Structure formats: structure tokens, C-alpha cells
Tab-separated table of C-alpha atoms in Angstrom:
chain	number	residue	atom	x	y	z
M	275	MET	CA	10.763	2.050	-34.217
M	276	ASN	CA	13.847	1.167	-32.119
M	277	THR	CA	14.173	-2.316	-30.581
M	278	SER	CA	16.613	-3.426	-27.874
M	279	HIS	CA	16.834	-6.792	-26.119
M	280	TYR	CA	17.244	-7.519	-22.405
M	281	ASP	CA	17.166	-10.610	-20.198
M	282	ILE	CA	14.472	-9.110	-17.951
M	283	ILE	CA	12.189	-6.103	-18.258
M	284	ILE	CA	10.554	-4.786	-15.084
M	285	ILE	CA	7.602	-2.442	-15.581
M	286	GLY	CA	6.967	-0.212	-12.568
M	287	THR	CA	9.163	0.876	-9.664
M	288	GLY	CA	6.852	0.834	-6.645
M	289	ALA	CA	6.982	-1.579	-3.708
M	290	GLY	CA	6.774	-4.702	-5.889
M	291	GLY	CA	8.880	-3.543	-8.816
M	292	GLY	CA	11.547	-2.092	-6.557
M	293	ALA	CA	11.841	-5.212	-4.407
M	294	ALA	CA	11.913	-7.476	-7.463
M	295	LEU	CA	14.684	-5.339	-8.942
M	296	ASP	CA	16.712	-5.505	-5.731
M	297	THR	CA	16.503	-9.298	-5.867
M	298	LEU	CA	16.975	-9.803	-9.613
M	299	LYS	CA	20.011	-7.512	-9.882
M	300	GLN	CA	21.939	-10.223	-8.014
M	301	ALA	CA	21.651	-12.521	-11.025
M	302	GLY	CA	23.905	-10.281	-13.131
M	303	LYS	CA	21.462	-10.340	-16.042
M	304	ARG	CA	20.719	-7.378	-18.299
M	305	ILE	CA	17.693	-5.659	-16.759
M	306	LEU	CA	15.635	-2.807	-18.166
M	307	VAL	CA	13.375	-0.971	-15.694
M	308	LEU	CA	10.534	1.106	-17.138
M	309	GLU	CA	8.896	3.906	-15.151
M	310	ARG	CA	6.138	6.033	-16.650
M	311	GLY	CA	7.042	9.006	-14.439
M	312	THR	CA	10.216	10.772	-13.381
M	313	PHE	CA	12.030	11.039	-10.087
M	314	LEU	CA	9.815	12.903	-7.639
M	315	PRO	CA	11.193	16.458	-7.404
M	316	ARG	CA	13.212	17.214	-4.289
M	317	GLU	CA	11.769	20.588	-3.376
M	318	GLN	CA	10.488	22.649	-0.482
M	319	ALA	CA	6.925	21.687	-1.417
M	320	ASN	CA	7.689	18.112	-0.267
M	321	TRP	CA	6.986	19.355	3.262
M	322	ASP	CA	4.203	21.824	2.451
M	323	ALA	CA	0.838	20.548	3.733
M	324	VAL	CA	-1.129	22.884	1.460
M	325	GLU	CA	0.676	21.606	-1.623
M	326	VAL	CA	0.622	17.952	-0.556
M	327	PHE	CA	-2.830	17.595	0.981
M	328	GLN	CA	-5.002	20.388	-0.368
M	329	LYS	CA	-3.573	20.628	-3.891
M	330	GLY	CA	-2.600	16.968	-4.327
M	331	ARG	CA	0.759	17.972	-5.793
M	332	TYR	CA	2.131	14.423	-5.952
M	333	HIS	CA	-1.004	12.642	-7.115
M	334	ASN	CA	-0.823	12.738	-10.895
M	335	ALA	CA	-3.056	9.935	-12.159
M	336	GLU	CA	-5.147	10.509	-15.242
M	337	ASP	CA	-8.964	10.524	-15.267
M	338	PHE	CA	-10.776	7.328	-14.321
M	339	TYR	CA	-14.537	6.808	-14.332
M	340	ASP	CA	-16.821	5.321	-11.690
M	341	ASP	CA	-19.912	3.150	-12.185
M	342	LYS	CA	-21.967	6.315	-12.790
M	343	ASP	CA	-19.596	7.314	-15.595
M	344	GLU	CA	-18.340	10.279	-13.566
M	345	ALA	CA	-14.668	11.204	-13.824
M	346	PHE	CA	-12.316	11.266	-10.828
M	347	GLN	CA	-8.573	11.047	-10.225
M	348	PRO	CA	-7.351	8.160	-8.054
M	349	GLU	CA	-4.746	9.116	-5.492
M	350	MET	CA	-1.785	7.526	-7.246
M	351	GLY	CA	1.679	8.907	-7.892
M	352	TYR	CA	3.572	8.166	-11.090
M	353	PHE	CA	7.153	8.589	-9.923
M	354	VAL	CA	10.193	6.387	-9.415
M	355	GLY	CA	9.210	4.553	-6.244
M	356	GLY	CA	5.498	4.748	-7.043
M	357	ASN	CA	3.134	5.275	-4.149
M	358	THR	CA	5.865	4.437	-1.626
M	359	LYS	CA	7.129	8.001	-2.124
M	360	VAL	CA	4.162	9.266	-0.106
M	361	TYR	CA	3.094	6.241	1.946
M	362	GLY	CA	3.128	6.200	5.734
M	363	ALA	CA	5.679	3.336	5.762
M	364	ALA	CA	3.576	1.188	8.114
M	365	MET	CA	5.055	-2.277	7.537
M	366	PHE	CA	2.769	-5.033	8.808
M	367	ARG	CA	2.865	-8.730	8.117
M	368	LEU	CA	-0.566	-10.145	7.352
M	369	ARG	CA	-1.782	-12.095	10.364
M	370	GLU	CA	-1.409	-15.880	10.194
M	371	ARG	CA	-5.193	-16.343	10.112
M	372	ASP	CA	-5.490	-13.885	7.209
M	373	PHE	CA	-4.173	-16.660	4.950
M	374	GLU	CA	-6.999	-18.980	6.032
M	375	CYS	CA	-10.724	-18.949	5.287
M	376	VAL	CA	-12.218	-16.422	7.727
M	377	GLN	CA	-15.927	-15.836	8.342
M	378	HIS	CA	-16.866	-12.149	8.508
M	379	ALA	CA	-20.220	-10.585	9.277
M	380	GLY	CA	-20.474	-9.648	5.605
M	381	GLY	CA	-19.244	-12.885	4.042
M	382	VAL	CA	-16.172	-15.062	3.729
M	383	SER	CA	-12.571	-13.977	3.304
M	384	PRO	CA	-11.210	-16.806	1.116
M	385	GLU	CA	-8.261	-19.070	1.858
M	386	TRP	CA	-4.909	-18.372	0.178
M	387	PRO	CA	-3.204	-21.115	-1.848
M	388	LEU	CA	0.004	-20.415	0.091
M	389	LYS	CA	0.113	-19.864	3.836
M	390	TYR	CA	1.891	-17.541	6.214
M	391	ALA	CA	4.731	-20.027	6.702
M	392	ASP	CA	5.460	-19.833	2.956
M	393	PHE	CA	5.877	-16.049	3.177
M	394	GLU	CA	7.605	-15.798	6.565
M	395	PRO	CA	11.227	-16.006	5.330
M	396	TYR	CA	10.481	-13.332	2.747
M	397	TYR	CA	8.814	-11.064	5.311
M	398	THR	CA	12.076	-11.228	7.251
M	399	LYS	CA	14.061	-10.226	4.158
M	400	ALA	CA	11.552	-7.468	3.329
M	401	GLU	CA	11.840	-5.957	6.816
M	402	LYS	CA	15.618	-5.813	6.463
M	403	LEU	CA	15.445	-4.312	2.964
M	404	PHE	CA	13.071	-1.552	4.103
M	405	ASN	CA	14.709	-0.677	7.450
M	406	VAL	CA	11.668	-1.751	9.475
M	407	HIS	CA	11.564	-0.818	13.167
M	408	GLY	CA	9.375	-2.740	15.598
M	409	LYS	CA	9.132	-5.118	18.533
M	410	SER	CA	7.544	-8.563	18.440
M	411	GLY	CA	5.650	-10.355	21.183
M	412	ILE	CA	3.353	-7.472	22.178
M	413	ASP	CA	0.569	-7.470	19.578
M	414	PRO	CA	-1.758	-10.412	20.379
M	415	THR	CA	-2.320	-11.075	16.665
M	416	ASP	CA	1.393	-11.042	15.751
M	417	PRO	CA	2.268	-14.055	13.594
M	418	PRO	CA	5.272	-16.226	14.541
M	419	ARG	CA	8.631	-14.896	13.408
M	420	SER	CA	12.008	-16.467	12.629
M	421	ALA	CA	13.828	-13.273	13.640
M	422	GLU	CA	13.270	-10.103	15.630
M	423	TYR	CA	12.736	-6.855	13.737
M	424	PRO	CA	16.024	-5.620	12.245
M	425	ASN	CA	15.696	-2.290	14.081
M	426	PRO	CA	14.351	-1.315	17.526
M	427	PRO	CA	10.850	0.149	17.830
M	428	VAL	CA	10.296	3.845	17.294
M	429	SER	CA	9.831	5.425	20.728
M	430	HIS	CA	6.660	7.239	21.783
M	431	GLU	CA	6.725	10.939	22.567
M	432	PRO	CA	5.322	11.855	26.041
M	433	VAL	CA	1.634	12.392	25.151
M	434	ILE	CA	1.619	9.210	23.060
M	435	GLN	CA	3.455	7.258	25.781
M	436	ASP	CA	0.740	8.381	28.207
M	437	MET	CA	-1.916	7.150	25.771
M	438	TYR	CA	-0.060	3.836	25.432
M	439	ASP	CA	0.151	3.430	29.211
M	440	LYS	CA	-3.529	4.252	29.685
M	441	LEU	CA	-4.541	1.648	27.090
M	442	ARG	CA	-2.431	-0.994	28.834
M	443	GLY	CA	-3.812	0.091	32.199
M	444	LYS	CA	-7.316	-0.636	30.931
M	445	GLY	CA	-6.290	-4.153	29.930
M	446	TYR	CA	-5.719	-3.532	26.209
M	447	THR	CA	-2.560	-4.526	24.343
M	448	PRO	CA	-1.337	-1.675	22.128
M	449	SER	CA	1.986	-2.247	20.418
M	450	TYR	CA	4.650	-0.340	18.548
M	451	LEU	CA	3.742	0.500	14.967
M	452	PRO	CA	6.247	-1.210	12.623
M	453	LEU	CA	7.746	1.529	10.494
M	454	GLY	CA	10.108	1.576	7.516
M	455	ILE	CA	12.228	4.646	8.229
M	456	ARG	CA	15.970	5.289	8.241
M	457	LEU	CA	16.098	6.260	11.908
M	458	ASN	CA	18.881	5.836	14.459
M	459	GLU	CA	17.564	6.989	17.832
M	460	ALA	CA	20.712	5.797	19.614
M	461	ASP	CA	22.832	8.150	17.500
M	462	ARG	CA	20.626	10.983	16.314
M	463	LEU	CA	23.616	12.877	14.945
M	464	HIS	CA	24.084	10.190	12.296
M	465	SER	CA	20.393	9.405	11.757
M	466	ASP	CA	18.901	10.112	8.336
M	467	CYS	CA	15.434	10.471	9.881
M	468	ILE	CA	14.896	13.498	12.118
M	469	ARG	CA	11.409	12.489	13.396
M	470	CYS	CA	9.722	15.400	11.644
M	471	PRO	CA	5.925	15.854	11.321
M	472	THR	CA	5.986	15.431	7.513
M	473	CYS	CA	6.267	11.682	7.014
M	474	ASP	CA	2.788	10.193	6.731
M	475	GLY	CA	1.436	11.210	3.314
M	476	PHE	CA	4.376	13.470	2.428
M	477	PRO	CA	7.415	12.766	0.264
M	478	CYS	CA	10.560	12.804	2.400
M	479	LEU	CA	12.705	15.809	1.499
M	480	ILE	CA	15.776	14.301	3.184
M	481	HIS	CA	15.297	10.753	1.797
M	482	ALA	CA	14.934	9.273	5.292
M	483	LYS	CA	11.797	7.243	4.570
M	484	ALA	CA	12.469	3.710	3.352
M	485	ASP	CA	10.779	3.755	-0.038
M	486	ALA	CA	11.255	1.734	-3.208
M	487	ASP	CA	13.156	4.560	-4.906
M	488	ILE	CA	15.768	5.148	-2.191
M	489	ASN	CA	16.117	1.572	-0.913
M	490	CYS	CA	15.844	-0.376	-4.163
M	491	VAL	CA	15.969	1.517	-7.449
M	492	ARG	CA	18.821	3.975	-6.922
M	493	PRO	CA	21.199	1.349	-5.471
M	494	ALA	CA	20.362	-1.007	-8.372
M	495	THR	CA	21.058	1.576	-11.063
M	496	ASP	CA	24.653	1.747	-9.828
M	497	GLU	CA	25.034	-1.700	-11.403
M	498	SER	CA	26.230	-1.626	-15.018
M	499	HIS	CA	23.748	-4.331	-16.081
M	500	VAL	CA	20.685	-2.367	-14.862
M	501	THR	CA	19.137	0.367	-17.026
M	502	LEU	CA	16.382	2.667	-15.768
M	503	LEU	CA	14.236	4.472	-18.321
M	504	THR	CA	11.962	7.192	-16.926
M	505	ASN	CA	9.100	8.963	-18.720
M	506	ALA	CA	8.518	5.575	-20.340
M	507	GLN	CA	4.941	4.361	-20.091
M	508	ALA	CA	4.359	0.771	-21.123
M	509	THR	CA	1.273	0.869	-23.320
M	510	ARG	CA	1.145	-2.660	-24.728
M	511	LEU	CA	2.718	-6.069	-24.219
M	512	ILE	CA	3.234	-7.807	-27.545
M	513	THR	CA	2.905	-11.597	-27.766
M	514	ASN	CA	4.262	-14.124	-30.229
M	515	ALA	CA	1.967	-15.553	-32.897
M	516	SER	CA	0.623	-18.340	-30.673
M	517	GLY	CA	0.020	-15.974	-27.746
M	518	ASN	CA	1.900	-18.035	-25.156
M	519	GLU	CA	4.912	-15.747	-24.769
M	520	ILE	CA	5.579	-12.008	-24.530
M	521	LYS	CA	8.104	-10.896	-27.132
M	522	SER	CA	8.315	-7.165	-26.439
M	523	VAL	CA	6.762	-4.153	-24.773
M	524	GLU	CA	5.681	-0.968	-26.483
M	525	VAL	CA	6.720	2.173	-24.619
M	526	GLU	CA	5.495	5.724	-25.097
M	527	SER	CA	7.179	8.921	-23.892
M	528	PRO	CA	5.265	12.098	-22.934
M	529	ASP	CA	5.889	13.602	-26.382
M	530	GLY	CA	4.218	10.609	-28.054
M	531	ALA	CA	7.390	8.954	-29.335
M	532	ARG	CA	7.246	5.149	-29.236
M	533	GLN	CA	9.861	2.442	-28.827
M	534	THR	CA	9.750	-1.308	-28.348
M	535	PHE	CA	12.017	-3.366	-26.113
M	536	SER	CA	12.255	-7.147	-26.135
M	537	ALA	CA	13.244	-9.514	-23.324
M	538	ASP	CA	13.269	-13.128	-22.223
M	539	MET	CA	11.234	-12.391	-19.072
M	540	PHE	CA	8.717	-9.656	-18.211
M	541	VAL	CA	7.852	-8.581	-14.668
M	542	VAL	CA	4.836	-6.274	-14.362
M	543	ALA	CA	4.491	-4.083	-11.257
M	544	CYS	CA	2.324	-1.110	-12.199
M	545	GLY	CA	-0.017	-1.462	-9.207
M	546	ALA	CA	-3.154	-3.586	-9.093
M	547	ILE	CA	-5.151	-1.051	-11.102
M	548	ASN	CA	-2.688	-0.212	-13.859
M	549	SER	CA	-1.233	-3.708	-14.261
M	550	SER	CA	-4.665	-5.070	-15.087
M	551	LEU	CA	-5.252	-2.168	-17.474
M	552	LEU	CA	-1.963	-2.915	-19.246
M	553	PHE	CA	-3.126	-6.505	-19.728
M	554	MET	CA	-6.422	-5.239	-21.122
M	555	GLN	CA	-4.696	-2.789	-23.474
M	556	SER	CA	-2.631	-5.707	-24.784
M	557	ALA	CA	-5.590	-7.802	-25.989
M	558	THR	CA	-4.989	-9.967	-29.092
M	559	ASP	CA	-6.922	-12.505	-31.113
M	560	GLN	CA	-5.569	-15.207	-28.781
M	561	HIS	CA	-6.391	-13.069	-25.730
M	562	PRO	CA	-9.491	-11.129	-26.817
M	563	ASN	CA	-10.504	-10.027	-23.292
M	564	GLY	CA	-7.023	-9.047	-22.176
M	565	LEU	CA	-3.853	-11.048	-21.661
M	566	ALA	CA	-4.109	-14.242	-19.621
M	567	ASN	CA	-7.835	-13.783	-19.038
M	568	LYS	CA	-9.465	-17.113	-19.880
M	569	SER	CA	-10.648	-17.183	-16.273
M	570	ASP	CA	-12.452	-13.828	-16.743
M	571	GLN	CA	-10.873	-12.753	-13.436
M	572	LEU	CA	-8.608	-10.027	-14.859
M	573	GLY	CA	-9.457	-6.722	-13.168
M	574	ARG	CA	-12.036	-8.322	-10.876
M	575	ASN	CA	-12.054	-8.626	-7.066
M	576	PHE	CA	-10.517	-5.175	-6.600
M	577	MET	CA	-9.984	-4.391	-2.913
M	578	LYS	CA	-8.676	-1.264	-1.200
M	579	HIS	CA	-9.764	-1.601	2.467
M	580	LEU	CA	-12.457	0.166	4.438
M	581	ASN	CA	-10.859	3.261	5.962
M	582	ALA	CA	-11.754	5.967	8.440
M	583	ALA	CA	-9.748	8.777	9.977
M	584	MET	CA	-10.656	10.024	13.428
M	585	MET	CA	-9.562	13.023	15.489
M	586	ALA	CA	-9.595	12.798	19.275
M	587	LEU	CA	-9.840	16.409	20.449
M	588	SER	CA	-8.691	17.141	23.993
M	589	ARG	CA	-8.563	20.190	26.238
M	590	HIS	CA	-4.926	19.238	26.797
M	591	GLU	CA	-2.363	20.255	24.229
M	592	ASN	CA	-0.631	17.576	22.158
M	593	PRO	CA	2.836	18.877	21.221
M	594	THR	CA	3.828	15.552	19.637
M	595	VAL	CA	5.885	15.946	16.468
M	596	PHE	CA	6.310	12.357	15.209
M	597	GLN	CA	2.991	10.854	16.251
M	598	LYS	CA	2.671	7.652	14.196
M	599	THR	CA	3.961	5.087	16.732
M	600	ILE	CA	1.013	3.079	18.188
M	601	ALA	CA	-0.742	0.068	16.658
M	602	PHE	CA	-3.833	-1.614	18.134
M	603	SER	CA	-5.089	-5.049	17.066
M	604	ASP	CA	-7.262	-6.163	19.997
M	605	PHE	CA	-10.424	-6.157	17.846
M	606	TYR	CA	-8.782	-7.458	14.670
M	607	PHE	CA	-10.590	-10.808	14.806
M	608	GLY	CA	-13.492	-9.621	16.971
M	609	GLU	CA	-13.957	-9.567	20.731
M	610	LYS	CA	-15.784	-11.381	23.523
M	611	ASP	CA	-19.280	-10.296	22.500
M	612	TYR	CA	-18.656	-10.173	18.739
M	613	GLU	CA	-17.298	-13.166	16.862
M	614	PHE	CA	-16.495	-11.464	13.561
M	615	PRO	CA	-13.356	-9.518	12.565
M	616	MET	CA	-13.530	-5.762	13.006
M	617	GLY	CA	-10.191	-4.347	11.891
M	618	HIS	CA	-7.065	-2.478	12.883
M	619	VAL	CA	-6.259	0.889	14.483
M	620	GLN	CA	-3.065	2.915	14.207
M	621	LEU	CA	-1.907	6.444	14.843
M	622	MET	CA	-1.574	8.787	11.872
M	623	GLY	CA	0.940	11.541	11.335
M	624	LYS	CA	0.142	14.645	13.374
M	625	SER	CA	-2.454	16.927	11.796
M	626	ASN	CA	-1.858	20.607	11.264
M	627	LYS	CA	-4.284	23.414	10.476
M	628	HIS	CA	-4.075	22.828	6.720
M	629	MET	CA	-5.020	19.163	7.068
M	630	ILE	CA	-8.132	19.841	9.143
M	631	ALA	CA	-9.434	22.750	7.089
M	632	ALA	CA	-12.197	20.562	5.632
M	633	ASP	CA	-13.387	19.779	9.164
M	634	ALA	CA	-13.769	23.461	10.072
M	635	PRO	CA	-17.596	23.711	9.849
M	636	LYS	CA	-17.997	20.998	12.510
M	637	LEU	CA	-15.343	22.253	14.880
M	638	ALA	CA	-16.128	24.242	17.992
M	639	PRO	CA	-16.788	27.948	17.260
M	640	GLY	CA	-14.277	30.452	18.517
M	641	PHE	CA	-11.288	28.174	17.998
M	642	VAL	CA	-8.793	28.821	15.282
M	643	LEU	CA	-7.743	25.783	13.274
M	644	GLU	CA	-4.179	25.993	14.486
M	645	GLU	CA	-5.248	25.798	18.114
M	646	ILE	CA	-7.528	22.862	17.390
M	647	ALA	CA	-4.762	21.030	15.552
M	648	ASP	CA	-2.556	21.497	18.592
M	649	HIS	CA	-5.090	19.545	20.671
M	650	THR	CA	-5.748	16.497	18.498
M	651	ILE	CA	-4.554	12.894	18.474
M	652	ASP	CA	-5.180	11.426	15.034
M	653	TRP	CA	-6.137	7.802	14.333
M	654	TRP	CA	-6.477	5.680	11.194
M	655	LEU	CA	-8.880	2.724	11.194
M	656	THR	CA	-8.728	-0.075	8.617
M	657	GLY	CA	-11.253	-2.828	7.936
M	658	GLU	CA	-11.218	-5.689	5.465
M	659	ASP	CA	-13.292	-5.406	2.323
M	660	LEU	CA	-14.055	-8.761	0.733
M	661	PRO	CA	-13.310	-9.789	-2.860
M	662	ASP	CA	-16.307	-9.114	-5.096
M	663	PRO	CA	-16.084	-9.873	-8.840
M	664	ASN	CA	-18.217	-6.784	-9.521
M	665	ASN	CA	-15.650	-4.512	-7.876
M	666	ARG	CA	-13.399	-4.231	-10.852
M	667	VAL	CA	-11.116	-2.355	-13.208
M	668	GLN	CA	-12.378	-2.124	-16.782
M	669	LEU	CA	-11.287	-0.645	-20.089
M	670	ILE	CA	-14.340	0.314	-22.156
M	671	LYS	CA	-13.873	2.087	-25.493
M	672	GLY	CA	-10.551	3.452	-24.323
M	673	LYS	CA	-11.927	4.806	-21.012
M	674	LYS	CA	-10.548	3.512	-17.722
M	675	TYR	CA	-13.171	2.484	-15.182
M	676	LEU	CA	-12.837	1.690	-11.499
M	677	LYS	CA	-16.103	0.299	-10.193
M	678	TYR	CA	-16.318	-0.275	-6.465
M	679	GLN	CA	-19.003	-0.616	-3.822
M	680	PRO	CA	-17.919	-1.078	-0.188
M	681	ASN	CA	-18.891	-4.324	1.528
M	682	ASN	CA	-18.453	-6.043	4.905
M	683	GLU	CA	-19.149	-2.763	6.711
M	684	GLU	CA	-20.840	-4.137	9.823
M	685	GLY	CA	-17.640	-5.195	11.591
M	686	PHE	CA	-15.848	-2.020	10.551
M	687	ASN	CA	-18.647	0.215	11.800
M	688	ARG	CA	-18.474	-1.637	15.098
M	689	LEU	CA	-14.712	-0.951	15.190
M	690	ARG	CA	-15.365	2.758	14.741
M	691	SER	CA	-17.859	2.892	17.600
M	692	ARG	CA	-15.762	0.678	19.860
M	693	TRP	CA	-12.651	2.774	19.289
M	694	LYS	CA	-14.541	5.900	20.335
M	695	GLU	CA	-15.574	4.045	23.499
M	696	VAL	CA	-11.979	3.026	24.160
M	697	LEU	CA	-10.734	6.607	23.799
M	698	GLN	CA	-13.420	7.855	26.167
M	699	GLU	CA	-12.690	5.018	28.583
M	700	CYS	CA	-9.026	6.076	28.690
M	701	ASP	CA	-10.062	9.691	29.353
M	702	VAL	CA	-7.772	11.143	26.715
M	703	CYS	CA	-10.232	13.320	24.820
M	704	ASP	CA	-13.301	15.482	25.190
M	705	THR	CA	-14.618	15.244	21.633
M	706	ILE	CA	-14.167	12.711	18.840
M	707	LEU	CA	-14.649	13.823	15.256
M	708	ASP	CA	-14.536	12.004	11.963
M	709	HIS	CA	-11.626	13.414	9.993
M	710	LYS	CA	-13.449	14.638	6.902
M	711	PHE	CA	-10.351	15.843	5.102
M	712	TYR	CA	-9.295	12.243	4.577
M	713	LEU	CA	-12.825	11.031	3.911
M	714	GLY	CA	-14.311	13.619	1.601
M	715	LYS	CA	-16.849	12.736	-1.059
M	716	THR	CA	-14.362	11.247	-3.505
M	717	ILE	CA	-12.072	9.471	-1.045
M	718	PRO	CA	-14.058	6.217	-0.766
M	719	LEU	CA	-13.162	5.605	-4.406
M	720	ALA	CA	-10.098	7.780	-4.964
M	721	GLY	CA	-8.221	6.479	-1.914
M	722	VAL	CA	-6.496	3.513	-3.545
M	723	ALA	CA	-3.188	3.440	-1.682
M	724	HIS	CA	-3.986	-0.133	-0.545
M	725	GLN	CA	-5.105	-1.410	-3.964
M	726	ASN	CA	-4.916	-5.162	-4.500
M	727	GLY	CA	-6.668	-8.265	-5.789
M	728	THR	CA	-7.192	-7.681	-9.523
M	729	MET	CA	-5.171	-10.742	-10.664
M	730	ARG	CA	-5.453	-13.240	-7.849
M	731	PHE	CA	-3.015	-16.150	-7.749
M	732	GLY	CA	-3.990	-19.791	-7.368
M	733	THR	CA	-3.599	-23.347	-8.577
M	734	ASP	CA	-6.725	-23.401	-10.778
M	735	ALA	CA	-6.428	-21.522	-14.067
M	736	LYS	CA	-10.227	-21.369	-14.263
M	737	THR	CA	-10.500	-19.193	-11.141
M	738	SER	CA	-7.192	-17.283	-11.036
M	739	VAL	CA	-4.956	-15.271	-13.359
M	740	LEU	CA	-1.573	-16.124	-11.813
M	741	ASP	CA	0.001	-19.354	-10.626
M	742	LEU	CA	1.718	-19.800	-7.259
M	743	ASN	CA	4.879	-18.106	-8.551
M	744	CYS	CA	2.796	-15.176	-9.826
M	745	LYS	CA	3.376	-16.175	-13.448
M	746	THR	CA	0.301	-15.928	-15.640
M	747	HIS	CA	-1.241	-19.342	-16.242
M	748	GLU	CA	-1.405	-18.765	-19.991
M	749	ILE	CA	1.823	-16.911	-20.798
M	750	ASP	CA	5.098	-18.547	-19.884
M	751	ASN	CA	7.353	-15.514	-19.389
M	752	LEU	CA	4.979	-12.989	-17.813
M	753	TYR	CA	4.999	-12.333	-14.049
M	754	VAL	CA	3.163	-9.845	-11.792
M	755	VAL	CA	4.657	-8.659	-8.486
M	756	ASP	CA	2.449	-5.840	-7.176
M	757	GLY	CA	-0.683	-6.215	-5.018
M	758	SER	CA	-2.660	-7.763	-7.878
M	759	PHE	CA	-2.005	-11.310	-6.635
M	760	PHE	CA	-3.822	-10.904	-3.273
M	761	VAL	CA	-6.656	-13.347	-2.642
M	762	SER	CA	-7.956	-11.307	0.286
M	763	ALA	CA	-6.892	-7.993	1.780
M	764	GLY	CA	-6.641	-8.567	5.533
M	765	ALA	CA	-6.932	-5.344	7.526
M	766	VAL	CA	-3.336	-4.109	7.666
M	767	ASN	CA	-1.273	-2.088	5.214
M	768	PRO	CA	-0.296	-4.287	2.228
M	769	SER	CA	3.164	-2.862	1.440
M	770	LEU	CA	5.282	-5.398	3.332
M	771	THR	CA	3.358	-8.345	1.851
M	772	ILE	CA	3.852	-6.940	-1.658
M	773	ILE	CA	7.584	-6.503	-1.004
M	774	ALA	CA	7.968	-9.974	0.534
M	775	ASN	CA	6.165	-11.611	-2.382
M	776	ALA	CA	8.247	-9.690	-4.927
M	777	ILE	CA	11.416	-10.995	-3.266
M	778	ARG	CA	9.941	-14.522	-3.344
M	779	VAL	CA	9.083	-14.274	-7.041
M	780	GLY	CA	12.451	-12.688	-7.785
M	781	GLU	CA	14.284	-15.625	-6.218
M	782	HIS	CA	12.135	-18.037	-8.229
M	783	LEU	CA	13.047	-16.157	-11.414
M	784	ILE	CA	16.757	-16.318	-10.608
M	785	GLU	CA	16.458	-20.094	-10.253
M	786	ARG	CA	14.581	-20.264	-13.538
M	787	LEU	CA	17.128	-18.106	-15.345
């Protein structure tokens, strides 16, 4: 068994691991980065909707089990860059009120131990790191900012601009969707991004999407003090005899070979699901229920958002190529006749015939799928699910369980019905259909792109796993920088908050080192 020593070991290269690496590389310390997968292949299939959506080519998670003991595969990608390789790059700040105690129809969204003001400087750094485009001052729920977006908003194509204008004409306040893409609309000749239709849910063949691989990991590995090891799955964190410090990590390659690597500091960023499983796999006599789990909160309070996809089908053709440019928050915290939060609406990437194949039985007879796809505007709706200790990740006799029951659905169901009313009010569609491809039988559980909450942070070690710096309460050199630390989920994409927090924790670690 080979052992090597580093100053810092980072486990995982997604949004959190990548951003932490980008920050920590500045310290000049010896850093080892472990990634269980390889670099995502750069191949023609990156842009093939059949391969990506129907065959799930870039979702390669192992079997998990639900509360009925039935196997399924969560939609996770084990590659350098993690799930950011296929995310839609929607980069929202949580709303300022999301950090407070908020009453929902289905219960209470708890208060965070830190507030928006504590994260604001790091949101600004995260937006710069991930090439975020946007425009402040339009969205009524926008939190205060210390700086404008680093890049101008992504423009709307004509059909989408018409939709935007109609919404504003009806008194609503749509805004530009903040996007992390490497786009230069003022100089398209020198723009990495070409505004293609294969962004949302696809890997980017031309590396023009701002993801953790392209923006963080590859630049860091140019540094002589940073080592990246791929095909290296961390299987166990090994403590000292007293259990208050991690000494090394056990790593397994696909052929079963094992190595151990030691370090002064360990930063875990495997995603909220797999980070908690790693802690459970590392149980010892001092930590019999998993590392740092005296609170019994490890793996609990799993959240992933309430989601729905919706197709607005019109008699008018929609030739839009890059469609994902509108955000809508008017109902985020409720409306005049409804005092509870409802959620968020945003455009999706443009559907094609392969993406709507699962909707075919419900679509109008006599139309071919391609023609129908040419007439849709596609929307993604997000609602907040509340932390529930029974929604949890578990490791039982070596089997990985993800147990989840949706909650707080009243406000979200109202959002769905209200959004259909808004679309009809704006006279932009003739028929509205639920997008079944994205919401098939397994998606309510398998769709874990927004996973968070399994190791909440806080000041009380009896009710949280991590402290305010995202260090475990019980182990002095063990940090977590993915979505595990969330106390509540809000109703916007979590990526930017994960990145901002990872930068915050990284700066704390530099001071400590």
C-alpha cells in the first residue's frame, strides 16, 4: 500500500471542489485532487440528444435503492467537473429572505446561521470565476449587490423577446436569466460560445460552458504544486486513534487497486449524496454511525427541489436556437391573494423531437414530433422542498439508499397552475402540456441535480454536522464544500451558492494554513 503526503487533499471536482481548488491553489501548498471518474470524453455524442437524453450517456452513477428497496440510478455524472459538465449553468444567488425563517404552506423553511450579507462578497467572486452574464435591478426578488454582473445579459432571440415584452405588458417583471457561459456577443468571432441549442443538459463540445472542469480544475493543474488523480474513488477516510483528526484517505481505482494518501487538511466535495456516504463508509469505534455524526444529522434533511417541466405549444413556429434566457420570480414569495412562497420559473433549452418522444401519446394526432418541437416554448418550474429528517441518505449492509418523499407541494402546485394562466393571458400558446420526458416515473427521485442539505452547518453541534466554516464539529481537519451544508434549499438553482461558499471556506483555510 503506497502512501504520499500532501498539505491539502480535495475529494471531488464539481462546483464546490473546483471552486475550493481555484481558491486554495493561491496558497502555494501541495494539493492532491481526487476524482473518481475521468475527463468527460470530447466526442460527437456530446451534442446528440438521443445519446444524452434517451440513453443517459453521461449519467454513470451506480445503483441506489429507494424506500421500497427498489433499485434506480440517480442522474449524476462522475467526471472531472462533476454535474457541472451537464448543468444548465443557471447562476442564481439565493434571495435575501431565503436566509431567514420563512413560513410556507407546508411548514417552515428554517433560518440560516449566516445571512445573505455574509455570502454577498463571495457571490461576486463566484460570478466572476464562472463568467456569469446578467443584469441586476429587474427581478423584484433580486438581493442587494456590491457589483454589477461581470458580463452583460444574454440577449433574447425574437420569439423570446416577444414573450418577454408581453409579460412586461401585462404588468409582470421577467428578467434575464443569469448564465455561466463563455459568450462574447459584442465580438462573436472571438466568442467561445456560439449560442447553440445543446447547452442545457448537454456537455459542451467546444468547452464554452463555464463548468468546474474548464474554469477551475484545468487551470489549477497547470500549477506544479497541484496534482490531479482521476479514476481515484475515495472509499474511506481514516482517523487517528482518538478520532478527532483525519490522517489519510483510502483510494480505489477501477481495477480494484488501493492506495492511501495523507494530508494536513481534507476538503470533501463529492456532492451532498456521496459526501455523506463517504462519511458513513468511514465509521470507526469513535464514530460508529459515520464520521462526525454525534448529532445524528448525517445524511438527513436531503433536499433536491420540487421540479416540473412544461411545454407551451403554439400554432406559431418558434425558431429560437438558444432559448434559455428568461427568468420569472414574481410568485417566488407568493402573490396578492396567496401569502406563501410558490417558486421560480425559467426557460429551458429548446426541445427537439428526441426530447419530447416520451410526450408523444398525449400530443395532437397527425403531427410529427419534429413539427411539434418546432412550435414549443419550454419552461422549468422550481419549488422549495423543506428539510425533513426522514428524507435521507443511508448505507445499510453495504447498499446505498436515497429515501425521499416530496413535501410543501401546495405552493408549487399553485405555481404550476398560475404559470399556465400567465401563458394563456399573454396569448403565446394554444396548448400547455406537462413535459413528461423530464418527469417520468423515476425522475422525482432520480433527478438530483440540485441535491443539498445532508450535512447542514450551524453553531450547535447537537443539531448540525458542520460549523460555520463548514468544518465538522468533531474532526478538526475535515471540511465539506458541496451542497451538503445547506440549511434550506430556496427555489433557485444551487450552483452559485455552492461555488460562493467553497470560495469562502477556501479563504478561511488559507488563513488557517
